[in-house]
mmCIF file of C-alpha atoms and ligand atoms in Angstrom:
data_model
loop_
_atom_site.group_PDB
_atom_site.id
_atom_site.type_symbol
_atom_site.label_atom_id
_atom_site.label_comp_id
_atom_site.label_asym_id
_atom_site.label_seq_id
_atom_site.Cartn_x
_atom_site.Cartn_y
_atom_site.Cartn_z
ATOM 1 C CA MET A 186 -31.386 -38.496 33.562
ATOM 2 C CA THR A 187 -30.308 -40.090 30.129
ATOM 3 C CA THR A 188 -27.006 -41.945 30.399
ATOM 4 C CA VAL A 189 -24.905 -41.492 27.225
ATOM 5 C CA LEU A 190 -22.906 -44.257 26.048
ATOM 6 C CA ASP A 191 -20.388 -43.338 23.410
ATOM 7 C CA SER A 192 -19.999 -45.713 20.818
ATOM 8 C CA SER A 193 -16.440 -45.271 19.656
ATOM 9 C CA PHE A 194 -13.349 -45.768 21.411
ATOM 10 C CA VAL A 195 -9.536 -45.653 21.935
ATOM 11 C CA LEU A 196 -7.858 -47.479 24.270
ATOM 12 C CA ARG A 197 -6.146 -45.633 27.424
ATOM 13 C CA PRO A 198 -3.299 -47.248 28.893
ATOM 14 C CA ARG A 199 -3.007 -46.969 32.347
ATOM 15 C CA VAL A 200 -0.053 -47.373 34.827
ATOM 16 C CA ALA A 201 -0.572 -48.948 38.452
ATOM 17 C CA SER A 202 -1.701 -46.278 40.865
ATOM 18 C CA ALA A 203 -2.371 -45.378 44.429
ATOM 19 C CA CYS A 204 -5.973 -44.066 43.299
ATOM 20 C CA SER A 205 -8.393 -47.020 44.429
ATOM 21 C CA CYS A 206 -10.990 -44.854 42.482
ATOM 22 C CA LEU A 207 -9.308 -46.182 38.973
ATOM 23 C CA VAL A 208 -10.801 -48.966 37.176
ATOM 24 C CA THR A 209 -8.242 -51.387 34.288
ATOM 25 C CA PRO A 210 -7.548 -49.758 31.142
ATOM 26 C CA THR A 211 -10.510 -48.477 29.638
ATOM 27 C CA SER A 212 -11.810 -46.782 26.871
ATOM 28 C CA THR A 213 -12.102 -42.991 25.404
ATOM 29 C CA PRO A 214 -14.662 -41.690 23.625
ATOM 30 C CA SER A 215 -14.270 -40.106 20.224
ATOM 31 C CA GLY A 216 -17.095 -39.019 17.887
ATOM 32 C CA GLY A 217 -19.335 -35.554 18.617
ATOM 33 C CA PRO A 218 -20.484 -33.523 19.951
ATOM 34 C CA TYR A 219 -17.043 -31.585 20.288
ATOM 35 C CA LEU A 220 -16.905 -28.652 22.572
ATOM 36 C CA ASN A 221 -14.857 -26.200 20.846
ATOM 37 C CA GLN A 222 -16.058 -26.969 17.795
ATOM 38 C CA LEU A 223 -19.561 -26.135 19.225
ATOM 39 C CA MET A 224 -18.232 -22.893 20.662
ATOM 40 C CA LYS A 225 -16.534 -21.611 17.527
ATOM 41 C CA SER A 226 -19.587 -22.081 15.937
ATOM 42 C CA GLN A 227 -21.398 -19.739 18.111
ATOM 43 C CA GLY A 228 -18.582 -17.278 17.665
ATOM 44 C CA LYS A 229 -16.485 -17.776 20.655
ATOM 45 C CA LEU A 230 -13.131 -18.015 20.667
ATOM 46 C CA TRP A 231 -12.658 -21.165 22.387
ATOM 47 C CA PHE A 232 -13.638 -24.107 24.512
ATOM 48 C CA GLY A 233 -10.071 -24.331 26.428
ATOM 49 C CA THR A 234 -8.600 -26.454 29.272
ATOM 50 C CA ALA A 235 -5.669 -26.389 31.474
ATOM 51 C CA ALA A 236 -2.836 -29.127 31.152
ATOM 52 C CA ASP A 237 -0.371 -29.425 33.665
ATOM 53 C CA ILE A 238 2.267 -30.545 31.110
ATOM 54 C CA PRO A 239 5.691 -31.078 30.814
ATOM 55 C CA GLY A 240 6.744 -33.015 34.163
ATOM 56 C CA THR A 241 3.829 -35.017 34.861
ATOM 57 C CA ASP A 242 2.062 -38.100 33.464
ATOM 58 C CA GLU A 243 -0.042 -36.076 31.230
ATOM 59 C CA THR A 244 2.869 -35.005 29.305
ATOM 60 C CA THR A 245 3.354 -38.915 28.330
ATOM 61 C CA ASP A 246 -0.325 -40.245 28.497
ATOM 62 C CA PRO A 247 -1.467 -41.132 24.967
ATOM 63 C CA ALA A 248 -5.006 -41.404 25.636
ATOM 64 C CA TYR A 249 -5.229 -38.226 27.386
ATOM 65 C CA LEU A 250 -2.999 -36.592 24.680
ATOM 66 C CA THR A 251 -5.498 -37.789 21.959
ATOM 67 C CA ILE A 252 -8.342 -35.670 23.668
ATOM 68 C CA LEU A 253 -6.249 -32.691 24.533
ATOM 69 C CA THR A 254 -4.672 -32.143 21.282
ATOM 70 C CA ASP A 255 -7.835 -32.271 19.181
ATOM 71 C CA PRO A 256 -8.931 -29.467 17.710
ATOM 72 C CA LYS A 257 -12.489 -30.241 17.772
ATOM 73 C CA ASN A 258 -12.237 -30.513 22.026
ATOM 74 C CA PHE A 259 -10.305 -27.916 22.720
ATOM 75 C CA GLY A 260 -9.320 -24.341 21.248
ATOM 76 C CA GLU A 261 -7.100 -23.094 23.997
ATOM 77 C CA MET A 262 -4.784 -24.374 26.543
ATOM 78 C CA THR A 263 -3.651 -22.543 29.684
ATOM 79 C CA PRO A 264 -0.307 -24.003 31.713
ATOM 80 C CA ALA A 265 -1.582 -25.159 35.237
ATOM 81 C CA ASN A 266 2.109 -24.621 36.511
ATOM 82 C CA THR A 267 5.041 -24.372 34.140
ATOM 83 C CA MET A 268 4.783 -20.300 33.686
ATOM 84 C CA LYS A 269 4.657 -19.780 37.244
ATOM 85 C CA PHE A 270 7.001 -17.721 39.122
ATOM 86 C CA MET A 271 9.061 -20.523 40.786
ATOM 87 C CA PHE A 272 9.591 -22.359 37.179
ATOM 88 C CA THR A 273 10.243 -19.372 35.158
ATOM 89 C CA GLU A 274 12.627 -17.467 37.528
ATOM 90 C CA PRO A 275 14.300 -19.591 39.845
ATOM 91 C CA GLU A 276 17.099 -17.754 40.469
ATOM 92 C CA GLN A 277 16.862 -14.081 40.406
ATOM 93 C CA GLY A 278 17.467 -12.592 36.954
ATOM 94 C CA VAL A 279 18.031 -16.356 35.734
ATOM 95 C CA PHE A 280 15.023 -17.183 33.467
ATOM 96 C CA ASN A 281 14.109 -20.890 32.423
ATOM 97 C CA TYR A 282 11.662 -20.995 29.331
ATOM 98 C CA THR A 283 12.115 -24.646 28.678
ATOM 99 C CA GLY A 284 8.951 -26.214 30.244
ATOM 100 C CA SER A 285 6.626 -23.424 29.076
ATOM 101 C CA ASP A 286 8.507 -23.538 25.470
ATOM 102 C CA TYR A 287 7.235 -27.046 25.505
ATOM 103 C CA PHE A 288 4.062 -26.107 26.247
ATOM 104 C CA LEU A 289 3.486 -23.582 24.081
ATOM 105 C CA ASP A 290 4.918 -25.662 21.205
ATOM 106 C CA LEU A 291 2.490 -28.522 21.949
ATOM 107 C CA ALA A 292 -0.469 -25.867 22.162
ATOM 108 C CA GLU A 293 0.703 -24.514 18.962
ATOM 109 C CA LYS A 294 0.954 -27.902 16.822
ATOM 110 C CA SER A 295 -2.974 -28.322 18.278
ATOM 111 C CA GLY A 296 -3.797 -25.238 16.866
ATOM 112 C CA ASP A 297 -4.817 -23.703 20.238
ATOM 113 C CA LEU A 298 -4.380 -20.322 21.894
ATOM 114 C CA VAL A 299 -2.779 -20.003 25.135
ATOM 115 C CA ARG A 300 -3.746 -17.870 28.079
ATOM 116 C CA CYS A 301 -0.382 -17.492 29.840
ATOM 117 C CA HIS A 302 -0.781 -17.882 33.478
ATOM 118 C CA ASN A 303 0.683 -16.085 35.384
ATOM 119 C CA LEU A 304 2.902 -13.190 36.102
ATOM 120 C CA ILE A 305 2.173 -12.083 39.959
ATOM 121 C CA TRP A 306 0.435 -14.276 42.283
ATOM 122 C CA LEU A 307 1.057 -14.543 46.240
ATOM 123 C CA SER A 308 1.466 -18.660 45.429
ATOM 124 C CA GLN A 309 4.369 -20.638 43.621
ATOM 125 C CA LEU A 310 6.847 -18.220 44.215
ATOM 126 C CA SER A 311 10.709 -18.915 44.021
ATOM 127 C CA PRO A 312 12.037 -18.963 47.690
ATOM 128 C CA TRP A 313 14.641 -16.142 46.811
ATOM 129 C CA VAL A 314 11.530 -13.760 46.309
ATOM 130 C CA THR A 315 9.543 -15.160 49.635
ATOM 131 C CA GLU A 316 12.931 -15.225 51.817
ATOM 132 C CA GLY A 317 14.191 -11.871 50.201
ATOM 133 C CA ASN A 318 14.571 -8.982 52.519
ATOM 134 C CA TRP A 319 13.438 -6.566 50.480
ATOM 135 C CA THR A 320 12.393 -2.749 50.187
ATOM 136 C CA ALA A 321 9.231 -1.541 48.450
ATOM 137 C CA GLU A 322 11.712 -0.309 45.532
ATOM 138 C CA THR A 323 13.898 -3.285 45.374
ATOM 139 C CA LEU A 324 10.595 -5.623 45.064
ATOM 140 C CA THR A 325 8.985 -3.267 42.381
ATOM 141 C CA ALA A 326 12.393 -3.661 40.765
ATOM 142 C CA VAL A 327 11.894 -7.388 40.615
ATOM 143 C CA MET A 328 8.410 -7.595 39.733
ATOM 144 C CA GLU A 329 9.023 -5.053 36.712
ATOM 145 C CA ASN A 330 12.000 -7.487 35.381
ATOM 146 C CA HIS A 331 9.993 -10.575 35.581
ATOM 147 C CA ILE A 332 6.718 -8.906 33.796
ATOM 148 C CA LYS A 333 8.553 -7.273 31.127
ATOM 149 C CA THR A 334 10.989 -10.376 30.818
ATOM 150 C CA LEU A 335 8.131 -12.840 30.042
ATOM 151 C CA ILE A 336 5.649 -10.637 28.282
ATOM 152 C CA THR A 337 8.742 -9.922 25.944
ATOM 153 C CA HIS A 338 10.276 -13.109 25.448
ATOM 154 C CA TRP A 339 6.986 -15.045 24.546
ATOM 155 C CA SER A 340 5.317 -11.926 22.984
ATOM 156 C CA ASP A 341 2.246 -13.270 20.902
ATOM 157 C CA ARG A 342 2.648 -16.625 21.686
ATOM 158 C CA CYS A 343 0.238 -15.773 24.444
ATOM 159 C CA TYR A 344 -2.728 -14.814 23.604
ATOM 160 C CA SER A 345 -2.876 -12.878 27.121
ATOM 161 C CA TRP A 346 -1.259 -12.967 30.505
ATOM 162 C CA ASP A 347 -2.954 -13.020 33.924
ATOM 163 C CA VAL A 348 -0.673 -10.197 35.185
ATOM 164 C CA ILE A 349 -2.173 -10.520 38.840
ATOM 165 C CA ASN A 350 -3.622 -13.660 39.979
ATOM 166 C CA GLU A 351 -5.920 -13.742 43.011
ATOM 167 C CA ALA A 352 -5.202 -10.563 44.859
ATOM 168 C CA LEU A 353 -8.183 -10.225 46.598
ATOM 169 C CA ALA A 354 -9.592 -11.728 49.896
ATOM 170 C CA GLY A 355 -13.481 -12.518 50.244
ATOM 171 C CA ASN A 356 -14.215 -9.239 51.681
ATOM 172 C CA GLY A 357 -12.690 -7.330 48.692
ATOM 173 C CA SER A 358 -9.401 -6.188 50.694
ATOM 174 C CA PHE A 359 -6.178 -6.967 49.247
ATOM 175 C CA SER A 360 -4.920 -10.579 50.398
ATOM 176 C CA SER A 361 -1.209 -10.512 52.379
ATOM 177 C CA SER A 362 1.328 -11.064 49.966
ATOM 178 C CA ILE A 363 5.019 -10.628 49.488
ATOM 179 C CA TRP A 364 3.870 -8.140 46.756
ATOM 180 C CA TYR A 365 1.023 -6.343 48.805
ATOM 181 C CA ASP A 366 2.944 -6.555 52.203
ATOM 182 C CA THR A 367 5.935 -4.991 50.938
ATOM 183 C CA ILE A 368 4.928 -2.515 48.126
ATOM 184 C CA GLY A 369 1.409 -1.824 49.201
ATOM 185 C CA PRO A 370 -1.641 -1.300 47.233
ATOM 186 C CA ASP A 371 0.546 0.248 44.736
ATOM 187 C CA TYR A 372 1.727 -2.976 43.718
ATOM 188 C CA PHE A 373 -1.379 -3.841 41.582
ATOM 189 C CA HIS A 374 -1.533 -0.941 39.228
ATOM 190 C CA LEU A 375 2.459 -0.999 38.920
ATOM 191 C CA ALA A 376 2.260 -4.554 37.796
ATOM 192 C CA TYR A 377 -0.319 -3.574 35.139
ATOM 193 C CA GLN A 378 1.675 -0.492 34.019
ATOM 194 C CA PHE A 379 4.825 -2.921 33.562
ATOM 195 C CA ALA A 380 2.715 -5.256 31.633
ATOM 196 C CA THR A 381 1.203 -2.335 29.554
ATOM 197 C CA GLU A 382 4.841 -1.041 28.785
ATOM 198 C CA ALA A 383 6.240 -4.383 27.956
ATOM 199 C CA VAL A 384 3.364 -5.123 25.332
ATOM 200 C CA GLU A 385 3.353 -1.558 23.991
ATOM 201 C CA ALA A 386 7.258 -2.546 22.991
ATOM 202 C CA THR A 387 6.376 -5.647 21.592
ATOM 203 C CA GLY A 388 3.900 -3.999 19.213
ATOM 204 C CA LYS A 389 1.381 -7.100 19.452
ATOM 205 C CA ASP A 390 -1.898 -6.968 20.619
ATOM 206 C CA ILE A 391 -1.341 -9.112 24.009
ATOM 207 C CA LYS A 392 -4.542 -9.066 26.049
ATOM 208 C CA LEU A 393 -3.932 -8.257 30.022
ATOM 209 C CA TYR A 394 -5.935 -9.861 32.353
ATOM 210 C CA TYR A 395 -6.974 -9.880 36.018
ATOM 211 C CA ASN A 396 -8.007 -13.736 37.064
ATOM 212 C CA ASP A 397 -9.773 -14.347 40.238
ATOM 213 C CA TYR A 398 -11.956 -16.832 42.168
ATOM 214 C CA GLY A 399 -15.068 -15.755 43.937
ATOM 215 C CA ILE A 400 -16.054 -12.989 41.585
ATOM 216 C CA GLU A 401 -18.175 -14.882 39.342
ATOM 217 C CA SER A 402 -21.518 -13.515 40.738
ATOM 218 C CA PRO A 403 -22.537 -10.176 43.056
ATOM 219 C CA GLY A 404 -20.926 -9.825 46.115
ATOM 220 C CA GLU A 405 -17.799 -7.563 47.893
ATOM 221 C CA LYS A 406 -15.138 -9.169 46.004
ATOM 222 C CA THR A 407 -16.882 -8.416 42.933
ATOM 223 C CA THR A 408 -17.447 -5.010 43.602
ATOM 224 C CA ALA A 409 -13.885 -4.650 44.487
ATOM 225 C CA THR A 410 -12.959 -6.141 41.124
ATOM 226 C CA TYR A 411 -14.825 -3.581 39.467
ATOM 227 C CA ALA A 412 -13.113 -0.761 41.324
ATOM 228 C CA LEU A 413 -9.467 -2.248 40.490
ATOM 229 C CA ILE A 414 -10.705 -2.059 36.949
ATOM 230 C CA LYS A 415 -11.692 1.632 37.014
ATOM 231 C CA ASP A 416 -8.728 2.542 39.070
ATOM 232 C CA LEU A 417 -6.566 0.868 36.063
ATOM 233 C CA GLN A 418 -8.544 2.625 33.311
ATOM 234 C CA SER A 419 -8.721 5.980 35.386
ATOM 235 C CA ARG A 420 -4.787 5.998 35.053
ATOM 236 C CA ASN A 421 -4.660 4.653 31.596
ATOM 237 C CA ILE A 422 -3.303 1.603 32.190
ATOM 238 C CA ARG A 423 -4.339 -1.563 29.886
ATOM 239 C CA ILE A 424 -6.744 -4.047 31.160
ATOM 240 C CA ASP A 425 -8.447 -6.337 28.772
ATOM 241 C CA GLY A 426 -10.227 -8.648 30.386
ATOM 242 C CA VAL A 427 -11.348 -10.528 33.724
ATOM 243 C CA GLY A 428 -10.744 -14.065 34.070
ATOM 244 C CA LEU A 429 -13.374 -15.773 36.466
ATOM 245 C CA GLU A 430 -12.016 -19.018 37.666
ATOM 246 C CA SER A 431 -15.515 -20.675 38.367
ATOM 247 C CA HIS A 432 -14.184 -23.240 40.752
ATOM 248 C CA PHE A 433 -17.455 -24.340 42.015
ATOM 249 C CA GLU A 434 -19.237 -27.052 44.110
ATOM 250 C CA VAL A 435 -22.247 -29.343 43.049
ATOM 251 C CA GLY A 436 -25.074 -27.916 44.671
ATOM 252 C CA GLY A 437 -23.170 -24.683 45.320
ATOM 253 C CA THR A 438 -22.942 -23.009 41.980
ATOM 254 C CA PRO A 439 -24.234 -19.675 41.483
ATOM 255 C CA SER A 440 -27.195 -19.350 39.193
ATOM 256 C CA THR A 441 -27.069 -18.539 35.611
ATOM 257 C CA ALA A 442 -29.104 -15.115 36.494
ATOM 258 C CA ASP A 443 -26.111 -14.462 39.221
ATOM 259 C CA GLN A 444 -23.221 -15.154 36.792
ATOM 260 C CA LEU A 445 -24.964 -13.167 34.032
ATOM 261 C CA GLU A 446 -24.985 -10.179 36.431
ATOM 262 C CA ALA A 447 -21.370 -10.257 37.097
ATOM 263 C CA MET A 448 -20.215 -10.705 33.934
ATOM 264 C CA GLN A 449 -22.567 -7.637 32.538
ATOM 265 C CA GLY A 450 -21.159 -5.523 35.321
ATOM 266 C CA TYR A 451 -17.602 -6.361 33.658
ATOM 267 C CA ILE A 452 -18.151 -6.034 29.968
ATOM 268 C CA ALA A 453 -20.091 -2.571 31.104
ATOM 269 C CA LEU A 454 -16.909 -1.597 32.051
ATOM 270 C CA GLY A 455 -15.328 -2.443 28.584
ATOM 271 C CA VAL A 456 -13.495 -5.497 29.267
ATOM 272 C CA ASP A 457 -14.034 -8.982 28.053
ATOM 273 C CA VAL A 458 -14.739 -11.772 30.582
ATOM 274 C CA VAL A 459 -13.580 -15.907 30.145
ATOM 275 C CA GLN A 460 -14.489 -18.641 32.300
ATOM 276 C CA THR A 461 -10.750 -19.622 32.906
ATOM 277 C CA GLU A 462 -10.700 -22.444 35.367
ATOM 278 C CA LEU A 463 -14.091 -24.018 35.252
ATOM 279 C CA ASP A 464 -14.802 -27.154 37.388
ATOM 280 C CA ILE A 465 -17.730 -28.232 39.895
ATOM 281 C CA ARG A 466 -16.603 -30.639 42.381
ATOM 282 C CA PHE A 467 -18.355 -33.043 44.917
ATOM 283 C CA PRO A 468 -17.957 -31.967 48.274
ATOM 284 C CA THR A 469 -18.272 -35.533 49.486
ATOM 285 C CA ALA A 470 -18.227 -39.000 47.704
ATOM 286 C CA PRO A 471 -19.654 -40.567 45.917
ATOM 287 C CA TYR A 472 -18.882 -38.784 42.608
ATOM 288 C CA TYR A 473 -20.691 -40.920 40.305
ATOM 289 C CA ASN A 474 -24.136 -41.931 41.164
ATOM 290 C CA GLU A 475 -26.596 -40.834 38.578
ATOM 291 C CA THR A 476 -28.366 -38.414 40.862
ATOM 292 C CA GLY A 477 -25.174 -36.513 41.387
ATOM 293 C CA GLN A 478 -24.131 -36.528 38.258
ATOM 294 C CA ALA A 479 -27.216 -34.892 36.977
ATOM 295 C CA GLU A 480 -26.869 -32.100 39.525
ATOM 296 C CA GLN A 481 -23.419 -31.791 38.421
ATOM 297 C CA ALA A 482 -24.490 -31.387 34.749
ATOM 298 C CA GLN A 483 -27.018 -28.742 35.956
ATOM 299 C CA ASP A 484 -24.245 -26.542 37.441
ATOM 300 C CA TYR A 485 -21.940 -27.120 34.299
ATOM 301 C CA TYR A 486 -25.003 -26.225 32.218
ATOM 302 C CA GLN A 487 -26.075 -22.821 34.330
ATOM 303 C CA SER A 488 -22.367 -21.779 33.997
ATOM 304 C CA VAL A 489 -21.701 -22.026 30.727
ATOM 305 C CA ALA A 490 -25.067 -20.503 29.711
ATOM 306 C CA ALA A 491 -24.148 -17.391 31.249
ATOM 307 C CA CYS A 492 -21.073 -17.042 29.208
ATOM 308 C CA MET A 493 -23.345 -17.843 26.158
ATOM 309 C CA LEU A 494 -26.318 -15.767 27.030
ATOM 310 C CA VAL A 495 -24.139 -12.585 27.843
ATOM 311 C CA GLY A 496 -22.847 -12.198 24.412
ATOM 312 C CA PRO A 497 -19.564 -11.877 22.389
ATOM 313 C CA HIS A 498 -17.370 -10.262 25.293
ATOM 314 C CA CYS A 499 -17.565 -13.381 27.124
ATOM 315 C CA ILE A 500 -15.275 -14.707 24.792
ATOM 316 C CA GLY A 501 -14.544 -18.366 25.996
ATOM 317 C CA THR A 502 -14.811 -21.205 28.451
ATOM 318 C CA THR A 503 -11.657 -23.027 29.903
ATOM 319 C CA VAL A 504 -11.812 -26.138 32.190
ATOM 320 C CA TRP A 505 -8.988 -26.465 34.737
ATOM 321 C CA ASP A 506 -8.208 -29.826 33.150
ATOM 322 C CA PHE A 507 -10.822 -32.170 31.853
ATOM 323 C CA ASP A 508 -10.333 -35.353 33.540
ATOM 324 C CA ASP A 509 -11.011 -36.413 37.203
ATOM 325 C CA TYR A 510 -7.898 -38.473 37.108
ATOM 326 C CA TYR A 511 -5.431 -35.462 36.692
ATOM 327 C CA SER A 512 -7.858 -32.907 38.786
ATOM 328 C CA TRP A 513 -6.101 -30.578 41.296
ATOM 329 C CA VAL A 514 -8.887 -31.043 43.770
ATOM 330 C CA PRO A 515 -8.247 -34.183 45.417
ATOM 331 C CA SER A 516 -4.998 -33.427 46.773
ATOM 332 C CA SER A 517 -6.099 -29.510 47.624
ATOM 333 C CA PHE A 518 -9.554 -30.935 49.164
ATOM 334 C CA PRO A 519 -9.176 -34.346 50.738
ATOM 335 C CA GLY A 520 -12.397 -36.004 50.218
ATOM 336 C CA GLN A 521 -13.585 -34.140 47.305
ATOM 337 C CA GLY A 522 -13.417 -34.554 43.636
ATOM 338 C CA GLY A 523 -15.094 -35.813 40.842
ATOM 339 C CA ALA A 524 -15.179 -32.211 39.435
ATOM 340 C CA ASP A 525 -14.213 -32.655 36.115
ATOM 341 C CA ILE A 526 -16.007 -33.590 32.929
ATOM 342 C CA TYR A 527 -14.621 -36.599 31.923
ATOM 343 C CA ASN A 528 -14.255 -39.107 34.499
ATOM 344 C CA ASP A 529 -11.071 -41.021 35.628
ATOM 345 C CA THR A 530 -11.182 -43.333 32.899
ATOM 346 C CA LEU A 531 -11.630 -40.353 30.423
ATOM 347 C CA GLN A 532 -15.352 -41.355 29.922
ATOM 348 C CA ARG A 533 -16.975 -38.314 29.213
ATOM 349 C CA LYS A 534 -19.852 -37.573 32.051
ATOM 350 C CA PRO A 535 -23.468 -36.030 31.802
ATOM 351 C CA ALA A 536 -21.736 -32.603 32.406
ATOM 352 C CA TYR A 537 -20.050 -32.834 28.880
ATOM 353 C CA TYR A 538 -23.519 -33.216 27.204
ATOM 354 C CA ALA A 539 -24.923 -30.594 29.187
ATOM 355 C CA ILE A 540 -22.165 -28.110 28.194
ATOM 356 C CA ALA A 541 -22.930 -29.184 24.541
ATOM 357 C CA GLU A 542 -26.372 -28.234 24.778
ATOM 358 C CA ALA A 543 -25.584 -25.002 26.932
ATOM 359 C CA ILE A 544 -23.566 -23.751 24.021
ATOM 360 C CA GLN A 545 -26.180 -24.469 21.399
ATOM 361 C CA GLY A 546 -29.123 -22.931 23.526
ATOM 362 C CA LEU A 547 -30.831 -26.056 23.884
ATOM 363 C CA PRO A 548 -32.820 -27.405 26.728
ATOM 364 C CA CYS A 549 -30.571 -29.809 29.287
ATOM 365 C CA THR A 550 -31.683 -33.361 28.660
ATOM 366 C CA VAL A 551 -28.826 -34.977 31.060
ATOM 367 C CA CYS A 552 -29.589 -32.230 34.048
HETATM 368 O O1 G3I B 755 6.636 -30.301 41.310
HETATM 369 C C1 G3I B 755 6.246 -30.820 42.432
HETATM 370 C C2 G3I B 755 6.869 -32.451 41.762
HETATM 371 O O2 G3I B 755 8.219 -32.239 42.178
HETATM 372 C C3 G3I B 755 6.475 -33.449 43.030
HETATM 373 O O3 G3I B 755 6.666 -34.467 42.815
HETATM 374 C C4 G3I B 755 5.129 -33.213 42.848
HETATM 375 C C5 G3I B 755 4.564 -34.032 44.500
HETATM 376 O O4 G3I B 755 3.043 -33.784 44.774
HETATM 377 O O5 G3I B 755 4.569 -31.677 43.635
HETATM 378 C C6 G3I B 755 4.818 -31.086 42.753
HETATM 379 O O6 G3I B 755 4.352 -29.724 42.647
HETATM 380 C C7 G3I B 755 2.836 -29.440 42.847
HETATM 381 C C8 G3I B 755 2.624 -28.526 41.570
HETATM 382 O O7 G3I B 755 0.928 -28.421 41.210
HETATM 383 C C9 G3I B 755 3.239 -29.027 40.131
HETATM 384 O O8 G3I B 755 2.253 -30.250 39.699
HETATM 385 C C10 G3I B 755 2.363 -29.167 43.824
HETATM 386 O O9 G3I B 755 2.442 -30.025 44.899
HETATM 387 C C11 G3I B 755 1.104 -28.785 43.894
HETATM 388 O O10 G3I B 755 0.807 -27.965 45.177
HETATM 389 C C12 G3I B 755 0.880 -27.699 42.607
HETATM 390 O O11 G3I B 755 -0.699 -27.619 42.725
HETATM 391 C C13 G3I B 755 -0.894 -26.367 41.789
HETATM 392 C C14 G3I B 755 -1.721 -25.097 42.642
HETATM 393 O O12 G3I B 755 -2.305 -24.269 41.503
HETATM 394 C C15 G3I B 755 -0.735 -24.392 43.404
HETATM 395 O O13 G3I B 755 -1.535 -23.588 44.029
HETATM 396 C C16 G3I B 755 -2.060 -27.031 40.588
HETATM 397 O O14 G3I B 755 -1.422 -28.127 40.211
HETATM 398 C C17 G3I B 755 -2.436 -26.236 39.761
HETATM 399 O O15 G3I B 755 -3.729 -26.626 38.955
HETATM 400 C C18 G3I B 755 -3.097 -24.967 40.633
HETATM 401 O O16 G3I B 755 -3.704 -24.084 39.857
HETATM 402 C C19 G3I B 755 -4.464 -23.016 40.460
HETATM 403 C C20 G3I B 755 -4.286 -21.510 39.512
HETATM 404 O O17 G3I B 755 -3.063 -21.270 39.152
HETATM 405 C C21 G3I B 755 -4.780 -20.674 39.854
HETATM 406 N N1 G3I B 755 -6.350 -20.686 40.372
HETATM 407 C C22 G3I B 755 -6.498 -21.880 41.428
HETATM 408 C C23 G3I B 755 -5.832 -23.324 40.485
HETATM 409 C C24 G3I B 755 -6.212 -24.277 41.357
HETATM 410 O O18 G3I B 755 -5.814 -24.337 42.659
#
């Protein structure tokens, strides 16, 4: 493996942290290659990232923000939390746009498109939803109001909306959720019908997506997702794309051929695909030895290569935040980590350079 060192740096100030993985204030690379610039040069819409802003340390971390807001690095931002139900409709019929407006302003100032995320999910719901005493009819009205209000409010400041997020279990059946358990399987097409009506009322081209994990390679869940798309299409309800979350593990990442096959299946149905939440975590420490870094670079390479090889209907790749310091992984999978393309002191990892090579169709020199 070639270890790539960056020649120019900006300082990343650090506050004291409980994380023993952190080293003292260090430096951040600037200078190419730049991933969004490369993606655009290949006809893609973006290389993007999630960001958990506002309300977290990211919001005021100058070194993080320098990378995030540079249009050479990213052309799309996804809000990791602020547009979710519990934040946008904390009380029934009372909408809070403040955090999301902050996020949209930041993205727009940085020249980024925004994948608005998400409208209907089983998680991060307001207590009044999960604790309510609903009938199918009353909860359907809640769903309709939430979907139509947010789509109408932000209109085409959202490039797209993840209308439903993670509806399916591993075997392709619907997961238990307040929505499914109360309304039944009809909740799925009803949500997209309400979203379609809202988009048509705006007169704008706001794309409607289904977003999930475990649908990036052939299997029961992927087959079930194909069926959901066909069902919407048979009802003349809008569905523009599928978000392939792509939360993978080092050594357990689907091959390029498998990712390509799944993508081709979606595209054959007439929808776009996006890699929406790409990260590739180490199931165990250490996260930063040379062999592990090369394996991770290979896994990133083979994933982004699938998007490049499948053609223009894979419109872009978004990572689920870009540095290990702010990754969601350690808090959700204790003992796991190192999933992102920059380390916890904002140094680019071999995975970063592997992606640059995949985008350009070059062999991987860091894998
Ligand atoms: O808001 C509280 C804050 O007040 C408190 O001080 C802090 C203490 O831990 O927690 C904050 O809430 C956290 C929230 O993120 C906002 O930062 C929650 O504990 C934490 O569980 C929550 O995690 C988010 C997770 O979704 C929830 O399931 C992650 O940041 C977010 O990256 C993650 O994103 C999901 C996608 O939406 C869907 N696909 C999977 C992906 C990764 O889980």
